[in-house]
Amino acid sequence: MSKDWTEIYRPHSLSQLVGNPKAVEDIAAWADSWERSVPSKRALVLMGPPGIGKTSAALALAEERGWGVVEINASDQRNGEILRQIALRGSYSNTFSDNGEYLSVNTGGRKLIILDEADCLFGNEDRGAVPVIVELIKKTLQPVILIVNDFYALSKKSNSIRTQTKQVRFYPPRNNQIVAVLSSIARDQGLSFDREALNIIAENAKGDVRAAIRDFQSLALGRDHLSVKDVMHISARNVEADMYELMDVILRGNDPEVARKVIARVHETPETILLWLDENMPYEYRQAADLERGYERLSRADIYLGRVSKRQYYGFWSYANEMMSFALNEARRGRPARGEKFRFPSYLLKMSRSKASRKMKSGLAAKIAEYCHTSISRAYQEILPYLSWSMRNNPTLCRALTQTLELDAEELAYLLDEAVDSEVVKAPLTQQTSETLDVGSNTDPKTQKNLFDF
Ligand SMILES: Nc1ncnc2c1ncn2[C@@H]1O[C@H](COP(=O)(O)OP(=O)(O)OP(=O)(O)O)[C@@H](O)[C@H]1O
Ligand SMILES: [Mg+2]
């Protein structure tokens, strides 16, 4: 578990890379031309954003062709001078060792020279590197691959770098391709998972496979199953801003495709999104027909979400999202009402305001449930309200229950709907009574009758 999965699962052949089929094809064709003779474009430039397989492609190529590798990168502290020694001297000859030592043609095979992070090699402090590299790409007798994030910055430093190299662009793989990488790692690690959990990790990585694998490794640590709940927190960032953007594209936007894309980027559960839409749609959809269509679609989303929780099948999330984004946007035919700020769902506000009292109620319900040998929800719904009423109207029962249920001042205050330091609350707590309620032992109908006699 502790070894870096991005290293363990680095692709060993070009076919193991996900995404970028065109790039892979171009790289293989360029390598073929090297196998035949020295091609006109002796150097290849791999460009694209971080973590999507550029270095992996170069290493995989060498591995599958049986070529040796001389890797030079900016963080190596190897400067222009070393480059000159390794790259130029070696590349002029037919062959050289991994350390840059010259070898005779008979002892060494072909060597792939990889200048990783080449845009940094061309950094200001090492101007000497530019002419060396230009010379290298023009004259090398060994295949050279330059890897860069920002080709534009690099090509500004020298025209030849643009004209004398073959450029291959890498694009971020799609989310389902990243999910494929993650699930094959999971299989290898003997880790089971909810598919939606991997979707969330992939989405969150925004095309960066390395980042996805790293997140995955840290989330999987110490687990043998990875569920949606385990990964939700990685996407907890700037929720409100995202939510306002989402409301805007769904309720006011003119392109359902955009709504569909943005909903995939919002890091909130579909249940919360549904509450936001429910709150805001009536203010936005002014025509009755639009509103009717809109609520019809929102209610379908709600049905899907119900099925998610009933069947624990998170695949329905995507149906719900489809209803809430594409379909809901498409439901509006009239012009949207612009300008007002979107409202935070009142249901969530109410829930957060009533959090303390709900907590108190469930604590009391748990006590009553235990005492009455019934379920907490039954105690909550059916017993608690009557008990509260009875205690307010019958001081004897109130005292007995306070003692039997071992109520504290706050619980009593809540049940009696009085202040904690009021006399009505203090009295039953201080006065001892011999009348306790015990369903099991107090079978005397006389005492029971007395207690409930008010
Ligand atoms: N296309 C891919 N297919 C499979 N695994 C990948 C792919 N891209 C990246 N990875 C995984 O991510 C790790 C890092 O990828 P890699 O070093 O090739 O990225 P890079 O594009 O060179 O990024 P950087 O620009 O930061 O150097 C790899 O070891 C591999 O585990
Ligand atoms: Mg790299």
Tab-separated table of C-alpha atoms and ligand atoms in Angstrom, residues 10 50-56 71 116-117 147 149 210, ligand 2:
chain	number	residue	atom	x	y	z
A	10	ARG	CA	3.114	3.107	-14.932
A	50	PRO	CA	0.578	17.432	-16.435
A	51	GLY	CA	-0.154	13.876	-15.433
A	52	ILE	CA	-1.654	12.526	-18.644
A	53	GLY	CA	1.017	10.107	-19.823
A	54	LYS	CA	3.735	12.020	-21.718
A	55	THR	CA	6.693	10.683	-19.735
A	56	SER	CA	4.974	7.311	-19.517
A	71	GLU	CA	16.683	10.478	-19.206
A	116	ASP	CA	11.882	15.662	-19.741
A	117	GLU	CA	10.527	19.037	-18.627
A	147	ILE	CA	8.680	16.607	-23.199
A	149	ASN	CA	3.946	21.388	-20.814
A	210	ARG	CA	-1.613	11.076	-11.906
B	2	MG	MG	6.356	13.861	-17.171
